[in-house]
């Protein structure tokens, strides 16, 4: 009754069935595919550098590149947090507002005379707590991440004005000293404390994603939540934690922004969550989740920063051209992702 | 099979398990004991409650009443993670792997080898490779993304994931449904080895021979109740089958004679004709003719091109060479929808994954294709819907209670029948069925085969593809044999043609003979 088709028995047949040529072609194919979006981002980055270098004097200077990191350190941190969320297939719209809340709170508390050693962990914690609330909404009440984080965005932005409606300059000594700390690598490349903090965050995120069960579960959830559950992975805990990570990153981002601007203002970071999302997508992370790399997101931020630099060098162009170029680039990358996924299936 | 005198104490005991799903009792007072060193097969029709029982054991399905004991201590199964920690590893019927992760990551996720610095990837990959090698997957690159693999290999990766922890209890729900014979027998070898090492195995399969080959004990479920328990060595196949379907064994024979008489009927005129139809890297140029009232079987190993030929002929995949003629006119099918307008319908191999709209009711699923064909401006009235649904209710033995339930809640076999009903509702002239009976029980299989035979009698040109060659031989008037993406011949079915005829034909083909070598 149940005679199945007998196997051809040859390894050749088996290999053909598994859909590949020799092992060599397979390997080349795999390298191409998984890292292709990141490689694409890298190519764009290199292209902008080359074109910029040919068009403008001093564009390809160490100073410009070093400033790229200094001016975008907070965005790097936001994008890192966002990467976790997007990898699970979620989204976090609250990070811009949480960044502002963290910066304003820091400025307010420092002005009130609280020591920096207390304020700094406290404002980071503010971000973590908001992330925890969002995670609970998403997981326990099964609210769409879009809506839950939208609510958190309004909530955090509202709190900013409650703390202080106008800009507060920061003059606390320890904080100013920390913000002003810098060092020169090779005597030319300037690195500030913000850059160091951002790079540490990137390193920690890379470690979490690739060397811990938490990170692996993040990827697995992006590949399919039900599958992850059937694999016996801690889906619930992980889904809450990614928003905590994102919130914490926003808290750190706020701190970096306060260091960068030496002030706290309730209207900072408006729409910055969208820059972070753009950076993550340009960095090759799939919006549906499951694939992407934190280093790609860093490259994404650098691309955004470089576009801004180019517009500045151009001089005559309105800074809104930055948005137009970013929009176009985003479109190209989303289409690229689409093409890659379609070819895959 | 090692002789066992006194059975060991059971490692898992389930007593009086009762489960309800949207008000319907899907498991009713079921007992199940799993003993170390024993393979326990769970048999039953689709919808008998096998997968639900596994869900109850692993905590994915809530239990209404009953007790679960592990090592004699009462447990409340709450999650897969928890049951894994207790040494119960499960291979679920539905896919539960992560497509973007690599093969090694899928095997090892959740139990990677850890050091002080976190996951040790090289040791992790080594362990994954060892588990894969045990299943004969040495040539699968552990760093390849899972989505690159064939369904069969994915299924084996899921098994590798379960066995890598050397579990005390191994639960396998339809682990061989997409495997070919060699792959299946390798898997059964691994199951036997684990049993001999003292693991308790719960084995669910529709392949009777595999169950008889590997199991020591059998529990038969029907309608959510245990109807029989046997020692495998002591049971007759015929008795088992009739227990499963609750029907007389004679019904099984009736279809066969019905079909045999059909073989003598004259086929009608040619309706769909492929002339040198092919696609680079998919299928060599192939000639095939389908006639009204004729069942044509496509036979070959998996990957031989049988599915590809069907896809090219039904607009699912677009050919880049050759022509397709329908009723004497050349046609170009740009999509399955376009094919449907010529009344060419195809059910794909992954029918259940691709075809069913889980959120819609059975009724809505059945009328979906017909409605699409008519266009949204001419909606089917409730009366018309009822008439169509009623027609197929009887023919396919669907339960009227199921009609207004979301299709996603139904068992695999029932979903398959719903999809067949959907295709039939479009009144196709050409019906292409790719593995329509895979993974479903004997009774449902019979229903579908019976229906296919009747359709041909009504003048439909049917293409029937199945891994079960006996099924192909029993149903087909003509058999197209494929090998290595090429048609190697054609057989006119008759009393002299058996499964062996086809197997010999495939074995004898050296690859030199072109598509002209008619048998």
Coordinates of C-alpha atoms in Angstrom, one line a residue, chain B residues 105-470:
Chain B
X105 CA 22.0 27.3 14.3
X106 CA 18.7 25.6 13.8
X107 CA 19.9 22.3 15.2
X108 CA 21.6 23.9 18.2
X109 CA 19.6 27.0 19.1
X110 CA 18.6 27.0 22.7
X111 CA 21.3 24.5 23.6
X112 CA 24.4 25.9 22.1
X113 CA 27.8 25.0 23.6
X114 CA 28.6 27.7 26.1
X115 CA 31.9 28.8 27.6
X116 CA 32.7 31.7 29.9
X117 CA 32.6 34.1 27.0
X118 CA 29.2 32.9 25.7
X119 CA 28.5 30.6 22.7
X120 CA 31.4 28.6 21.5
X121 CA 30.5 28.5 17.8
X122 CA 33.1 26.0 16.6
X123 CA 32.1 23.4 19.2
X124 CA 28.4 24.2 18.6
X125 CA 28.8 23.6 14.8
X126 CA 30.7 20.4 15.5
X127 CA 27.9 19.0 17.6
X128 CA 25.4 20.0 15.0
X129 CA 27.4 18.3 12.3
X130 CA 27.6 15.1 14.4
X131 CA 23.8 15.0 14.7
X132 CA 23.4 15.7 11.0
X133 CA 25.8 13.0 10.1
X134 CA 23.8 10.5 12.1
X135 CA 20.9 11.2 9.8
X136 CA 23.1 10.9 6.7
X137 CA 23.3 14.6 6.0
X138 CA 27.1 14.8 5.9
X139 CA 27.0 16.8 2.6
X140 CA 24.8 19.5 4.1
X141 CA 26.9 22.6 4.9
X142 CA 26.1 23.5 8.5
X143 CA 26.7 27.2 7.6
X144 CA 24.1 27.2 4.8
X145 CA 20.9 29.1 5.5
X146 CA 18.0 26.7 6.3
X147 CA 15.8 28.2 3.6
X148 CA 18.1 26.9 0.9
X149 CA 17.3 23.3 1.8
X150 CA 14.7 21.1 0.3
X151 CA 11.6 20.2 2.4
X152 CA 13.0 16.7 3.0
X153 CA 16.3 18.0 4.3
X154 CA 14.6 20.6 6.5
X155 CA 12.5 17.7 8.0
X156 CA 15.7 15.8 8.8
X157 CA 17.3 19.0 10.3
X158 CA 14.3 19.2 12.6
X159 CA 15.0 15.6 13.7
X160 CA 18.7 16.4 14.1
X161 CA 17.6 19.2 16.4
X162 CA 15.6 16.7 18.5
X163 CA 18.2 14.0 18.8
X164 CA 21.2 16.2 19.4
X165 CA 20.4 16.3 23.1
X166 CA 20.1 12.5 23.4
X167 CA 16.6 12.9 24.8
X168 CA 15.0 10.3 27.1
X169 CA 11.7 10.7 25.3
X170 CA 11.6 11.4 21.6
X171 CA 8.3 12.5 20.0
X172 CA 8.1 12.3 16.2
X173 CA 5.0 13.6 14.5
X174 CA 5.0 12.5 10.9
X175 CA 8.8 12.8 10.6
X176 CA 9.0 10.9 7.3
X177 CA 6.2 12.7 5.4
X178 CA 8.5 14.4 2.9
X179 CA 11.4 11.9 2.9
X180 CA 12.1 9.4 0.2
X181 CA 12.7 5.7 1.0
X182 CA 16.4 5.9 1.7
X183 CA 16.1 9.0 3.9
X184 CA 13.2 7.4 5.8
X185 CA 15.0 4.2 6.4
X186 CA 18.1 6.1 7.7
X187 CA 15.8 7.9 10.0
X188 CA 14.2 4.7 11.2
X189 CA 17.7 3.4 11.9
X190 CA 18.4 6.3 14.1
X191 CA 15.1 5.8 16.0
X192 CA 16.0 2.2 16.5
X193 CA 19.4 3.1 17.8
X194 CA 18.0 5.6 20.3
X195 CA 15.5 3.0 21.4
X196 CA 18.2 0.5 22.0
X197 CA 20.0 3.1 24.1
X198 CA 17.0 3.3 26.3
X199 CA 15.0 6.2 24.9
X200 CA 11.2 6.1 24.8
X201 CA 9.9 7.0 21.3
X202 CA 6.5 8.2 20.3
X203 CA 6.2 7.7 16.6
X204 CA 3.4 9.0 14.4
X205 CA 3.3 8.1 10.7
X206 CA 0.8 7.4 8.0
X207 CA 3.2 5.0 6.4
X208 CA 2.0 1.6 7.7
X209 CA 5.1 -0.2 6.7
X210 CA 7.3 2.2 8.6
X211 CA 5.2 1.7 11.7
X212 CA 5.4 -2.0 11.4
X213 CA 9.1 -1.8 10.8
X214 CA 10.0 0.3 13.7
X215 CA 7.4 0.1 16.5
X216 CA 7.0 -2.2 19.4
X217 CA 3.6 -1.1 20.5
X218 CA 0.7 0.6 18.8
X219 CA -2.1 2.8 20.0
X220 CA -5.0 3.5 17.7
X221 CA -7.0 6.7 18.1
X222 CA -10.3 7.4 16.4
X223 CA -12.4 10.4 17.0
X224 CA -10.3 11.5 20.0
X225 CA -10.6 8.1 21.8
X226 CA -8.3 5.1 22.1
X227 CA -9.9 2.3 20.2
X228 CA -7.2 -0.3 20.5
X229 CA -3.7 -1.0 21.8
X230 CA -1.5 -3.7 20.4
X231 CA 1.9 -5.2 20.5
X232 CA 3.0 -4.6 16.9
X233 CA 4.2 -8.1 16.5
X234 CA 0.8 -9.5 17.3
X235 CA -1.5 -7.4 15.0
X236 CA -2.6 -8.0 11.4
X237 CA -2.4 -5.0 9.0
X238 CA -6.0 -5.5 7.9
X239 CA -7.3 -5.5 11.4
X240 CA -5.3 -2.3 12.2
X241 CA -6.6 -0.5 9.1
X242 CA -10.2 -1.3 9.8
X243 CA -9.7 -0.2 13.4
X244 CA -8.3 3.1 12.2
X245 CA -11.0 3.9 9.7
X246 CA -13.8 2.1 11.6
X247 CA -14.9 0.6 8.3
X248 CA -14.8 -2.7 6.7
X249 CA -11.7 -3.6 4.9
X250 CA -13.7 -4.5 1.8
X251 CA -14.1 -0.8 1.0
X252 CA -10.4 -0.7 0.3
X253 CA -10.6 -3.3 -2.3
X254 CA -13.7 -1.8 -4.1
X255 CA -11.8 1.2 -5.5
X256 CA -9.2 -1.0 -7.1
X257 CA -11.7 -2.9 -9.2
X258 CA -13.6 0.2 -10.0
X259 CA -10.4 1.7 -11.5
X260 CA -9.4 -1.5 -13.3
X261 CA -12.6 -1.5 -15.3
X262 CA -11.9 2.1 -16.2
X263 CA -8.6 1.2 -17.8
X264 CA -10.5 -0.2 -20.7
X265 CA -12.4 3.0 -21.5
X266 CA -11.3 4.9 -24.5
X267 CA -9.6 8.2 -23.8
X268 CA -11.2 11.3 -25.3
X269 CA -9.5 13.9 -27.5
X270 CA -6.3 15.7 -26.5
X271 CA -7.0 18.8 -24.5
X272 CA -3.7 20.1 -23.1
X273 CA -0.5 19.4 -25.0
X274 CA 3.0 20.4 -24.1
X275 CA 5.4 20.6 -27.1
X276 CA 9.1 20.8 -26.1
X277 CA 8.0 22.6 -23.0
X278 CA 10.9 23.4 -20.7
X279 CA 12.9 25.9 -18.7
X280 CA 16.6 26.3 -18.3
X281 CA 17.9 24.6 -15.2
X282 CA 14.4 23.3 -14.3
X283 CA 13.3 20.9 -17.0
X284 CA 14.6 19.6 -20.3
X285 CA 12.2 20.2 -23.3
X286 CA 9.3 17.7 -22.8
X287 CA 6.4 16.5 -24.9
X288 CA 3.2 15.5 -23.0
X289 CA -0.4 15.1 -24.1
X290 CA -3.4 15.0 -21.8
X291 CA -6.7 13.7 -23.0
X292 CA -10.2 14.1 -21.6
X293 CA -11.2 11.3 -19.3
X294 CA -7.7 10.1 -18.8
X295 CA -5.6 9.9 -15.7
X296 CA -1.9 10.5 -16.5
X297 CA 0.5 9.7 -13.7
X298 CA 3.8 11.5 -13.5
X299 CA 6.3 9.1 -11.9
X300 CA 9.8 9.6 -10.8
X301 CA 12.0 10.2 -7.9
X302 CA 11.8 13.4 -5.9
X303 CA 13.6 16.0 -7.9
X304 CA 13.1 14.1 -11.2
X305 CA 11.2 17.0 -12.7
X306 CA 7.7 15.6 -12.1
X307 CA 6.6 18.6 -10.0
X308 CA 8.4 21.0 -12.3
X309 CA 6.6 19.6 -15.4
X310 CA 3.3 20.1 -13.6
X311 CA 4.2 23.6 -12.6
X312 CA 5.2 24.5 -16.2
X313 CA 1.9 23.1 -17.5
X314 CA -0.3 25.0 -15.1
X315 CA 1.1 28.5 -15.2
X316 CA 2.7 28.3 -11.7
X317 CA 6.1 28.6 -13.3
X318 CA 6.7 30.2 -16.7
X319 CA 8.5 28.1 -19.4
X320 CA 11.3 29.7 -21.4
X321 CA 11.1 27.2 -24.3
X322 CA 8.5 25.1 -26.0
X323 CA 4.8 25.7 -26.4
X324 CA 1.6 24.8 -24.7
X325 CA -1.6 24.0 -26.6
X326 CA -5.1 23.9 -25.2
X327 CA -7.9 22.5 -27.2
X328 CA -5.9 23.1 -30.4
X329 CA -5.0 26.7 -29.7
X330 CA -1.6 27.9 -28.5
X331 CA -1.8 29.4 -25.0
X332 CA 0.5 31.3 -22.7
X333 CA -0.2 30.9 -19.1
X334 CA 1.3 33.8 -17.2
X335 CA -0.1 32.8 -13.8
X336 CA -2.2 30.1 -12.1
X337 CA -5.1 32.6 -12.4
X338 CA -4.6 32.7 -16.2
X339 CA -4.6 28.9 -16.2
X340 CA -7.8 28.8 -14.2
X341 CA -9.5 30.8 -16.9
X342 CA -8.8 27.9 -19.2
X343 CA -10.1 25.6 -16.4
X344 CA -6.6 24.3 -15.8
X345 CA -6.3 23.8 -12.0
X346 CA -3.3 22.6 -10.1
X347 CA -2.9 21.7 -6.4
X348 CA 0.7 22.1 -5.4
X349 CA 2.9 19.8 -3.3
X350 CA 2.8 22.2 -0.4
X351 CA -0.9 22.4 -0.6
X352 CA -1.5 22.8 3.1
X353 CA 1.2 25.5 3.6
X354 CA 0.3 27.5 0.5
X355 CA -3.3 26.9 -0.2
X356 CA -5.4 27.1 2.9
X357 CA -6.5 30.5 4.2
X358 CA -6.5 29.6 7.9
X359 CA -8.7 32.5 9.0
X360 CA -11.6 31.8 6.6
X361 CA -14.2 29.1 7.2
X362 CA -14.2 25.9 5.3
X363 CA -17.2 27.1 3.3
X364 CA -15.3 30.3 2.3
X365 CA -12.2 28.3 1.5
X366 CA -14.1 26.1 -0.9
X367 CA -15.8 28.8 -2.9
X368 CA -12.6 31.0 -3.0
X369 CA -11.3 29.9 -6.4
X370 CA -14.6 29.9 -8.1
X371 CA -15.4 33.3 -6.8
X372 CA -12.0 34.5 -8.0
X373 CA -12.8 33.1 -11.4
X374 CA -16.1 34.8 -11.6
X375 CA -14.6 38.1 -10.5
X376 CA -15.6 40.1 -7.5
X377 CA -18.4 41.9 -9.3
X378 CA -20.5 38.8 -9.4
X379 CA -20.6 37.4 -5.9
X380 CA -21.9 33.9 -5.3
X381 CA -25.1 34.0 -3.4
X382 CA -25.4 32.0 -0.2
X383 CA -27.7 29.6 -2.1
X384 CA -25.2 28.9 -4.8
X385 CA -22.4 28.5 -2.2
X386 CA -24.5 26.0 -0.3
X387 CA -25.2 24.0 -3.4
X388 CA -21.5 23.9 -4.3
X389 CA -20.4 23.1 -0.7
X390 CA -23.1 20.4 -0.4
X391 CA -21.9 18.7 -3.6
X392 CA -18.4 18.2 -2.3
X393 CA -19.4 17.5 1.3
X394 CA -20.6 14.1 0.4
X395 CA -18.1 13.3 -2.3
X396 CA -15.2 14.1 0.0
X397 CA -16.8 13.0 3.3
X398 CA -16.3 16.3 5.0
X399 CA -18.2 16.8 8.2
X400 CA -21.0 19.3 8.0
X401 CA -20.0 20.5 11.5
X402 CA -16.7 21.7 10.2
X403 CA -18.2 23.9 7.5
X404 CA -18.3 27.1 9.5
X405 CA -15.2 26.6 11.5
X406 CA -12.0 28.4 10.5
X407 CA -10.1 26.1 8.2
X408 CA -6.9 26.5 10.3
X409 CA -8.5 24.6 13.1
X410 CA -8.9 21.4 11.1
X411 CA -6.6 18.5 10.7
X412 CA -4.2 18.2 7.8
X413 CA -6.2 15.7 5.9
X414 CA -9.4 17.6 6.2
X415 CA -7.6 20.8 5.0
X416 CA -6.4 18.8 2.0
X417 CA -9.9 17.7 1.2
X418 CA -11.1 21.3 1.5
X419 CA -8.5 22.4 -1.0
X420 CA -9.5 19.6 -3.4
X421 CA -13.1 20.7 -3.1
X422 CA -12.0 24.3 -3.9
X423 CA -10.3 23.1 -7.1
X424 CA -13.2 20.9 -8.1
X425 CA -15.7 23.8 -7.5
X426 CA -14.1 25.5 -10.5
X427 CA -15.2 22.5 -12.7
X428 CA -11.7 22.1 -14.2
X429 CA -11.1 20.6 -17.6
X430 CA -7.6 19.8 -16.6
X431 CA -6.8 18.9 -13.0
X432 CA -3.2 18.6 -11.9
X433 CA -2.7 17.0 -8.5
X434 CA 0.8 17.1 -7.0
X435 CA 1.0 14.7 -4.0
X436 CA -2.6 15.2 -3.1
X437 CA -2.5 12.3 -0.7
X438 CA 0.7 13.0 1.1
X439 CA 0.6 12.9 4.9
X440 CA -3.1 12.0 5.1
X441 CA -4.7 8.8 6.4
X442 CA -5.9 5.9 4.4
X443 CA -9.6 6.8 4.6
X444 CA -9.0 10.3 3.3
X445 CA -6.6 8.9 0.7
X446 CA -9.3 6.5 -0.6
X447 CA -11.8 9.4 -0.7
X448 CA -9.5 11.4 -2.8
X449 CA -8.5 8.5 -5.1
X450 CA -12.1 7.6 -5.6
X451 CA -12.9 11.2 -6.5
X452 CA -10.1 11.3 -9.0
X453 CA -11.3 8.2 -10.7
X454 CA -14.8 9.6 -10.9
X455 CA -13.6 12.9 -12.3
X456 CA -11.8 11.1 -15.1
X457 CA -15.1 9.2 -15.7
X458 CA -16.8 12.6 -16.1
X459 CA -14.3 13.7 -18.8
X460 CA -11.7 15.7 -16.9
X461 CA -8.1 15.2 -17.9
X462 CA -6.3 14.4 -14.6
X463 CA -2.6 14.5 -13.9
X464 CA -1.7 12.5 -10.7
X465 CA 1.7 12.8 -9.0
X466 CA 2.6 10.8 -6.0
X467 CA 5.6 9.4 -4.3
X468 CA 3.6 6.2 -3.7
X469 CA 4.1 4.4 -6.9
X470 CA 1.4 1.9 -6.2

